[in-house]
Coordinates of C-alpha atoms and ligand atoms in Angstrom, one line a residue:
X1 CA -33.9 -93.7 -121.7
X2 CA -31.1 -95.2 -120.1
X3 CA -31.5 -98.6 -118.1
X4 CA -28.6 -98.5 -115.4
X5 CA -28.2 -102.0 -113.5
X6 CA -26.7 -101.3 -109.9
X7 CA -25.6 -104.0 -107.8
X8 CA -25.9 -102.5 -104.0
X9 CA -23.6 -104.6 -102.5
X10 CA -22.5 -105.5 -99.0
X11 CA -21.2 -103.9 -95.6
X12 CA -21.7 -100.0 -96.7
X13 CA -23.3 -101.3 -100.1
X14 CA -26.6 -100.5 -99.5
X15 CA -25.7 -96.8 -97.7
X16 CA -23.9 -95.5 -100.1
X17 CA -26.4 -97.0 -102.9
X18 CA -29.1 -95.0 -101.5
X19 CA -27.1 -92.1 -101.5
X20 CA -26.2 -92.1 -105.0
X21 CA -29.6 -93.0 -106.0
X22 CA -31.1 -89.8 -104.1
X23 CA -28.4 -87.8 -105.8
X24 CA -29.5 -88.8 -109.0
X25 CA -33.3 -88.9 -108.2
X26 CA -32.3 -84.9 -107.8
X27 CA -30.3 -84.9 -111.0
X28 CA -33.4 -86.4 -112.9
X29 CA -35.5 -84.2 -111.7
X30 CA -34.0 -81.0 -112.5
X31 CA -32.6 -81.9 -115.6
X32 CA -35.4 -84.3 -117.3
X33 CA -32.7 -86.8 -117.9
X34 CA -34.5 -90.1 -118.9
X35 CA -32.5 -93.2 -116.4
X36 CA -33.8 -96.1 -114.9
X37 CA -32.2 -97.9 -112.2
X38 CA -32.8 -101.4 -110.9
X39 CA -31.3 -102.9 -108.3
X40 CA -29.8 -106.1 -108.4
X41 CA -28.4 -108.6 -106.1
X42 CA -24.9 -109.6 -105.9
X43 CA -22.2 -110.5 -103.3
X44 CA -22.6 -112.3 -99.6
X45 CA -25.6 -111.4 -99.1
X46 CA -27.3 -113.1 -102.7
X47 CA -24.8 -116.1 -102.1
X48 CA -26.7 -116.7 -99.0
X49 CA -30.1 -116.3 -100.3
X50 CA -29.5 -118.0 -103.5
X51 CA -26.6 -120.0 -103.2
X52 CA -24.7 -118.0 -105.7
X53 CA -22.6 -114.8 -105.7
X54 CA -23.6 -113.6 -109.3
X55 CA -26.7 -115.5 -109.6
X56 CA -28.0 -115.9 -113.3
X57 CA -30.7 -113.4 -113.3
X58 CA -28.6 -110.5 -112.4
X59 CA -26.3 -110.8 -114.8
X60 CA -29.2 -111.6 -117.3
X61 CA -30.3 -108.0 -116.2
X62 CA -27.0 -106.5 -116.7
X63 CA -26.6 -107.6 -120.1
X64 CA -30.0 -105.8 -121.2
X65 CA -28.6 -102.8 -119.4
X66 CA -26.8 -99.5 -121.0
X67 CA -24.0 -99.0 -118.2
X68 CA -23.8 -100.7 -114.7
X69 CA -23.3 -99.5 -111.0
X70 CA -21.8 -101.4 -108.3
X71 CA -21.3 -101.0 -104.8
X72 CA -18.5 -103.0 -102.9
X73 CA -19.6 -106.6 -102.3
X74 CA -17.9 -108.5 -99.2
X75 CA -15.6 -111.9 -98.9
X76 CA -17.2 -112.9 -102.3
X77 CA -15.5 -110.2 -104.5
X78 CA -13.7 -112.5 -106.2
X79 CA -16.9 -114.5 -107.7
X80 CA -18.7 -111.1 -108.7
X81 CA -15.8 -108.4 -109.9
X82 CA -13.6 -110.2 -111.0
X83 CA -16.4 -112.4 -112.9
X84 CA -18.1 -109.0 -114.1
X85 CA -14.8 -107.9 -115.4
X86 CA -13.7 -111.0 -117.1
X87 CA -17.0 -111.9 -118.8
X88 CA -17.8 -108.4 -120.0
X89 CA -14.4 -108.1 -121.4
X90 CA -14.2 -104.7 -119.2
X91 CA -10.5 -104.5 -119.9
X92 CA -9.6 -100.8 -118.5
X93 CA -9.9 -100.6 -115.6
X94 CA -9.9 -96.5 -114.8
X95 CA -9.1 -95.2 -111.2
X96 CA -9.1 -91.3 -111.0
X97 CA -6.8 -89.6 -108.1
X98 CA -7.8 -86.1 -107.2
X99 CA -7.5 -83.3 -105.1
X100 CA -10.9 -81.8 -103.4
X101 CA -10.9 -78.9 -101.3
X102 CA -10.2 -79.4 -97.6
X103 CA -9.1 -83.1 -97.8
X104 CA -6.8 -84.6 -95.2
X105 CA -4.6 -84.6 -98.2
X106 CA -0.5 -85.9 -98.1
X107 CA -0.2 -83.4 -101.2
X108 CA -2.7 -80.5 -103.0
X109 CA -3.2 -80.0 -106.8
X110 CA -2.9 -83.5 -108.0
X111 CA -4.7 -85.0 -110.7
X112 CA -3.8 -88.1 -112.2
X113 CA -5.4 -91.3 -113.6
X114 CA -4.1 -94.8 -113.3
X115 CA -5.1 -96.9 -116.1
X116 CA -4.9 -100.5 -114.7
X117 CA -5.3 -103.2 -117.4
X118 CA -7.8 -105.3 -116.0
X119 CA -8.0 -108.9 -117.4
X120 CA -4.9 -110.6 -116.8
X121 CA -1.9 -110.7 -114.4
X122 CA -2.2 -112.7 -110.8
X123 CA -5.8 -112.1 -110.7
X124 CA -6.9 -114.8 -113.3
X125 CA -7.4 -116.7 -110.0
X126 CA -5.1 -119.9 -111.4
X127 CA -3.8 -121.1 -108.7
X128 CA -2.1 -124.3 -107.6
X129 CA -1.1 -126.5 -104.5
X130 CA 2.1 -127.9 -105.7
X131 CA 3.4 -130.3 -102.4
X132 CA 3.8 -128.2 -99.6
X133 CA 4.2 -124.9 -102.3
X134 CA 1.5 -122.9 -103.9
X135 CA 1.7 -121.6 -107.1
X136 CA 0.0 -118.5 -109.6
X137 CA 0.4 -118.0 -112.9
X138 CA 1.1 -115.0 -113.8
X139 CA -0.2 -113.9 -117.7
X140 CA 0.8 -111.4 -119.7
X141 CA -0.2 -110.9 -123.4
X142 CA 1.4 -108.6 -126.2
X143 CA -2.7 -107.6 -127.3
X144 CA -3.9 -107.0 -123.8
X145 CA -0.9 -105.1 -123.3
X146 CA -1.1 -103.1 -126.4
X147 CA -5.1 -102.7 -125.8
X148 CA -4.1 -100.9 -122.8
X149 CA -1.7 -98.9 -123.1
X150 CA -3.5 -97.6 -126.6
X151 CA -6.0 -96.7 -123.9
X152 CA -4.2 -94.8 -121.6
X153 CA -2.4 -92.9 -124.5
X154 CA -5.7 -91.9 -125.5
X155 CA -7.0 -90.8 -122.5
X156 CA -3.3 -88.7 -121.9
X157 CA -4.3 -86.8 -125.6
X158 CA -7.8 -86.4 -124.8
X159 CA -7.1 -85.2 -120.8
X160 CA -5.0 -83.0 -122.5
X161 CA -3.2 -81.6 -119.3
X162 CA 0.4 -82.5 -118.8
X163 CA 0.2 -84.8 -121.7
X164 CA 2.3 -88.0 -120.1
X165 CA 1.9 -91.7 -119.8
X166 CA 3.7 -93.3 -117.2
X167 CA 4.2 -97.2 -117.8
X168 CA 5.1 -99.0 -114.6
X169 CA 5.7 -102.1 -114.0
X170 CA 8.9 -104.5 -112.4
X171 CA 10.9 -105.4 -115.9
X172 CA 14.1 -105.6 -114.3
X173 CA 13.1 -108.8 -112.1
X174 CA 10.3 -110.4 -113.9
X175 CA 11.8 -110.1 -117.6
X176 CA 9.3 -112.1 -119.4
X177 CA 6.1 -111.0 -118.4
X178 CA 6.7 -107.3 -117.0
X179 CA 9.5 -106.9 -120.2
X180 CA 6.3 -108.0 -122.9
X181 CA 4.3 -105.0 -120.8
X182 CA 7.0 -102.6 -121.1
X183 CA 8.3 -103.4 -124.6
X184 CA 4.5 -103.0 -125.6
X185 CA 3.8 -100.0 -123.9
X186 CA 7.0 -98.6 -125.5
X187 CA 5.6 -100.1 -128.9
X188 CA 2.2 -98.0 -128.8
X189 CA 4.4 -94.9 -127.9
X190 CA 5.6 -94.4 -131.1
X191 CA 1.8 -93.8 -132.4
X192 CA 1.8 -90.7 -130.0
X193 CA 4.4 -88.9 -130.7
X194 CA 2.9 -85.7 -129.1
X195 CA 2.8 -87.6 -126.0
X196 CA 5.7 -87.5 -123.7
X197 CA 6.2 -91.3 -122.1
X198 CA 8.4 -92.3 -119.6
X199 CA 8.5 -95.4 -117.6
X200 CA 9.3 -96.8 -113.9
X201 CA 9.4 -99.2 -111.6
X202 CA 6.9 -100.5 -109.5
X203 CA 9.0 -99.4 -106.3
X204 CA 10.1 -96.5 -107.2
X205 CA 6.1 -95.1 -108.6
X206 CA 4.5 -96.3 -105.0
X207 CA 7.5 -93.9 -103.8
X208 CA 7.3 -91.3 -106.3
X209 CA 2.9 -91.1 -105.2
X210 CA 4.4 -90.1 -102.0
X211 CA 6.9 -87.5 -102.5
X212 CA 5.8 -85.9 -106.0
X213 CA 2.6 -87.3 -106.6
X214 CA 1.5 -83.8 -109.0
X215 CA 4.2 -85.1 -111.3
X216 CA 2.0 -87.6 -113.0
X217 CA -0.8 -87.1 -115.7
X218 CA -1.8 -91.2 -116.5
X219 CA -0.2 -94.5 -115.5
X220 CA -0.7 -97.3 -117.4
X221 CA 0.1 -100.7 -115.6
X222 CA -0.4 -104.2 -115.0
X223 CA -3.6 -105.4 -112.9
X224 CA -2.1 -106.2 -109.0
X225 CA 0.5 -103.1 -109.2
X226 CA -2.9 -100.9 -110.3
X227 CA -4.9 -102.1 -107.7
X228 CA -2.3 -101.8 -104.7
X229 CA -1.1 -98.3 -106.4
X230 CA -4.6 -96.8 -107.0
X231 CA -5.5 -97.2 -103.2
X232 CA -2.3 -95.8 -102.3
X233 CA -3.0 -92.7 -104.8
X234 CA -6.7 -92.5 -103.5
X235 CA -5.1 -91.9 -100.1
X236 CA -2.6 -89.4 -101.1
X237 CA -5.7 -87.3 -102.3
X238 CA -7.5 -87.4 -99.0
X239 CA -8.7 -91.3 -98.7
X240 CA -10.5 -94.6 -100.1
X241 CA -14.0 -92.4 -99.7
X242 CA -13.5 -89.6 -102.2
X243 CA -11.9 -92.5 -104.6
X244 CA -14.2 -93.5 -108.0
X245 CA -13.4 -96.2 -111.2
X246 CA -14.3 -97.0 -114.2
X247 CA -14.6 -101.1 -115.5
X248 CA -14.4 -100.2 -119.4
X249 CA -14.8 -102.5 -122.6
X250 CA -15.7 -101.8 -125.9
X251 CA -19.4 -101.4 -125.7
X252 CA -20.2 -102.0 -122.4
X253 CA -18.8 -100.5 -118.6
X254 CA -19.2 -101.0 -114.8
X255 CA -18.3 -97.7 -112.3
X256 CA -17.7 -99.0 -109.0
X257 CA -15.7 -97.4 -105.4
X258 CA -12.3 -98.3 -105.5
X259 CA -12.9 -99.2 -101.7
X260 CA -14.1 -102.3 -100.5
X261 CA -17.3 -102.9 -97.9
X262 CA -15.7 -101.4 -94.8
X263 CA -17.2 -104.2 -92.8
X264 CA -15.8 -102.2 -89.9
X265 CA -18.0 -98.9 -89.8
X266 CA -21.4 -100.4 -91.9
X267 CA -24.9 -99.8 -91.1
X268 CA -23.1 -96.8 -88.7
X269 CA -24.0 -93.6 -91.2
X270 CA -20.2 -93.0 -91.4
X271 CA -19.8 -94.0 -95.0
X272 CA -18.6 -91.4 -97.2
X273 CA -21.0 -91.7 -100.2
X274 CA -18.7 -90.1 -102.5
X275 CA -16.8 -92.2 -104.1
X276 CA -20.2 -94.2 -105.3
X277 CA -21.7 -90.2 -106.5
X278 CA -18.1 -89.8 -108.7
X279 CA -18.8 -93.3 -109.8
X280 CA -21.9 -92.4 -111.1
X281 CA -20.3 -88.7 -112.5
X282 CA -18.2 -91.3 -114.6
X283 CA -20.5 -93.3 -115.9
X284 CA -22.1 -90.1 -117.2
X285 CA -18.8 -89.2 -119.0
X286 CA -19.0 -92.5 -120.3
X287 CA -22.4 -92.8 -121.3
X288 CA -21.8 -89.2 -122.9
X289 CA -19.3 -90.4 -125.1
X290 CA -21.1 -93.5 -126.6
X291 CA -24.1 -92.3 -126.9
X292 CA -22.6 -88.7 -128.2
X293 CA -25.2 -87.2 -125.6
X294 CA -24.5 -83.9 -124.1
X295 CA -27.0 -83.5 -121.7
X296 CA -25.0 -86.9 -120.0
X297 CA -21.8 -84.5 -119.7
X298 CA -23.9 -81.7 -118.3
X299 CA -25.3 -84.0 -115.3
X300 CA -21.5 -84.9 -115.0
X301 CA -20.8 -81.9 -114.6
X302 CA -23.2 -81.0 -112.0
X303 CA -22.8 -84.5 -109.8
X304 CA -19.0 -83.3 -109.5
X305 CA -19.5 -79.6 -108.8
X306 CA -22.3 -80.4 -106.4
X307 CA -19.9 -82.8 -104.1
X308 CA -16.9 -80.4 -105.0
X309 CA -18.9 -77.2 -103.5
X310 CA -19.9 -79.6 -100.0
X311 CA -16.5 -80.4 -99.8
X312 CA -15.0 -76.9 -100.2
X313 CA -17.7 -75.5 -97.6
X314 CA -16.0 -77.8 -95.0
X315 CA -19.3 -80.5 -94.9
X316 CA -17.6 -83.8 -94.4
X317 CA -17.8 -87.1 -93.3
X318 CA -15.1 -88.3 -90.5
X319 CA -12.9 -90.7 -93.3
X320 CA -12.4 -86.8 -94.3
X321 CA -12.0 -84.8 -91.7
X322 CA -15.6 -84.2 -90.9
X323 CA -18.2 -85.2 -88.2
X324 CA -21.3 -85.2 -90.6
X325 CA -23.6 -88.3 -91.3
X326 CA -23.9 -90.5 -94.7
X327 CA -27.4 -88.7 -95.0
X328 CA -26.4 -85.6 -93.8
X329 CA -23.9 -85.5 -96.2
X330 CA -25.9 -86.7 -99.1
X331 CA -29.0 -84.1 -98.4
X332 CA -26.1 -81.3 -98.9
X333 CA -25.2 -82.7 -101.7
X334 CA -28.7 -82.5 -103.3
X335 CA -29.3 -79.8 -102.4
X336 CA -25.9 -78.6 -104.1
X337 CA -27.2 -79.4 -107.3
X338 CA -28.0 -76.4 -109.7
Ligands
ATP1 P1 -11.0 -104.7 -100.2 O1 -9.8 -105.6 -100.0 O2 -12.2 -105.4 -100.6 O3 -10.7 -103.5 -101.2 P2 -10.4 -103.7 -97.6 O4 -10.6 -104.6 -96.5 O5 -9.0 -103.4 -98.1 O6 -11.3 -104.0 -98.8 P3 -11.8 -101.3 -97.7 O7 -13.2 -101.7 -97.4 O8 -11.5 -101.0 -99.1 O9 -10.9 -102.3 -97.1 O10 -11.5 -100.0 -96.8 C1 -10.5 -99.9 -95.9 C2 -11.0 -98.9 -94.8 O11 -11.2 -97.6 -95.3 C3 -12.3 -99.4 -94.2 O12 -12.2 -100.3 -93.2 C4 -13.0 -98.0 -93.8 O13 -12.7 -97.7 -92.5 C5 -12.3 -97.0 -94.8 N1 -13.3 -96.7 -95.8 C6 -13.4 -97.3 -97.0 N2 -14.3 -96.8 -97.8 C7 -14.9 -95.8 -97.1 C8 -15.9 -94.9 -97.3 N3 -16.6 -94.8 -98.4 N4 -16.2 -94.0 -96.3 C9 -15.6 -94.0 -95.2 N5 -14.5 -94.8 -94.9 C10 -14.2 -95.7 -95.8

């Protein structure tokens, strides 16, 4: 039995929560597979009820919890993500881009990973008023660096497809903290030999998404350039609504959209529900691997065929291409399970 926590958010939160929950409602039926889900508050709406963005209990809940789920939450993101991450130590932070059949796509045939480290950098939130100035400080350690880019190596040998980490980061202007990333990155490197590495900056990889995007396997990079990369990658593929990640620590992970709560189009049924549904497909993966549980990859498996086969049949949402409803969409989806 598997106790999943999911936090159903804000804005298209709740949507695309029911959606995935219906989706794996069908999964556990047709496959026996033991989960149970409980919903948990978090985000503007349980800072208005309770004061509090994370309140206590929910994180209480999480803690008990084998793997968590977690729709976007609104203006309070700060107080609940970056919290989640920080206090579960969920240092990778994993943000798969994709092709799918039929996408609005810049490119075809791309499948890379950016591997974002995910505890560190600008988004420690220390920040100062200095006079009229404002100032952030900007950390960068040699173990969190090394943590992650062992992490992305592994990922390269165990993806096994073009066999290539990509380190990128801006060593060339910020030489103390972007030169400890690279020169640690370059460190690991010699521990896979059998994996080719190459590195680049900042610039030139948002560029290089653009005009050769197939070209890459698994980028490894600090936390602001992975964020503002991964979205642009997730568009590249065919857009923010196809786009899952992966929170990971040692013993404990959070699968989330890479998307925020697209205030703008909520409670209208034109959420794509997708990128929550390949949330879930990863959790699977990663449940699979702890727990050494093969009927975990199986329902992976059949979560990503079933949206893959919608998809290729030309169902889709509008973010896509399409002019089908959240509900619509999901009910296909289902019924796209084998
Ligand atoms: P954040 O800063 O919290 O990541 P944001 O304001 O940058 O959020 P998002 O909510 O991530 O914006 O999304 C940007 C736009 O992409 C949305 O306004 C919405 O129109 C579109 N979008 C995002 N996710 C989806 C989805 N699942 N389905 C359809 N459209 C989406």
């Amino acid at each position: 039995m598997y106790q999943i926590a999911l936090i159903t958010g804000d804005g298209i939160g709740p949507e695309i929560s029911e959606s995935m929950i219906k989706v794996l409602e069908a999964v556990n039926d047709r496959l026996d597979l033991k989960i149970k889900i409980e919903k948990l508050e978090a985000g503007d709406n349980a800072l208005k009820k309770t004061g509090k963005a994370l309140p206590e209990s929910t994180l209480e809940s999480i803690k008990k919890s084998n793997a968590c789920l977690k729709a976007p939450v609104g203006e309070s993101a700060a107080d609940v993500i970056i919290v989640l991450r920080r206090m579960l130590n969920l240092y990778a932070n994993i943000r798969p881009a994709k092709s799918y059949p039929n996408m609005p796509a810049l490119k075809n045939n791309i499948d890379l990973v950016i591997v974002r480290e995910n505890t560190e950098d600008l988004y420690t939130g220390m920040e100062f008023d200095l006079g009229n100035a404002a100032v952030a400080l900007r950390i960068i350690s040699e173990n969190a660096s090394r943590r992650i880019a062992k992490y992305a190596f592994l990922m390269a040998t165990q993806r096994n497809q073009k066999r290539k980490v990509t380190c990128v980061h801006k060593s060339n202007v910020m030489r103390k903290t972007d030169g400890l990333f690279a020169r640690s990155c370059n460190e690991v490197a010699k521990g896979f030999q059998d994996i080719h590495f190459d590195q680049m900056y900042v610039d030139a990889c948002a560029m290089n998404l653009i005009r050769q995007p197939e070209t890459f396997d698994v980028i490894v990079t600090t936390n602001l350039f992975g964020d503002i990369l991964s979205d642009e990658a997730a568009q590249v593929v065919g857009g923010l609504g196809m786009a899952p990640a992966a929170n990971i620590g040692d013993d404990f992970a959070l699968f989330e959209p890479v998307h925020g709560a697209a205030f703008d189009i909520a409670g209208k049924q034109a959420a794509n529900p997708s990128s929550f549904i390949l949330s879930a497909k990863m959790m699977f993966e990663w449940l699979g691997m702890k727990n050494n549980d093969q009927k975990c990859f199986e329902v992976a498996k059949k979560i990503e065929s079933a949206v893959y086969g919608v998809v290729q049949n030309g169902i889709k949402t509008k973010d896509i291409g399409g002019n089908i409803t959240t509900s619509e969409f999901t009910e296909h989806v289902i019924s796209n399970i084998t």
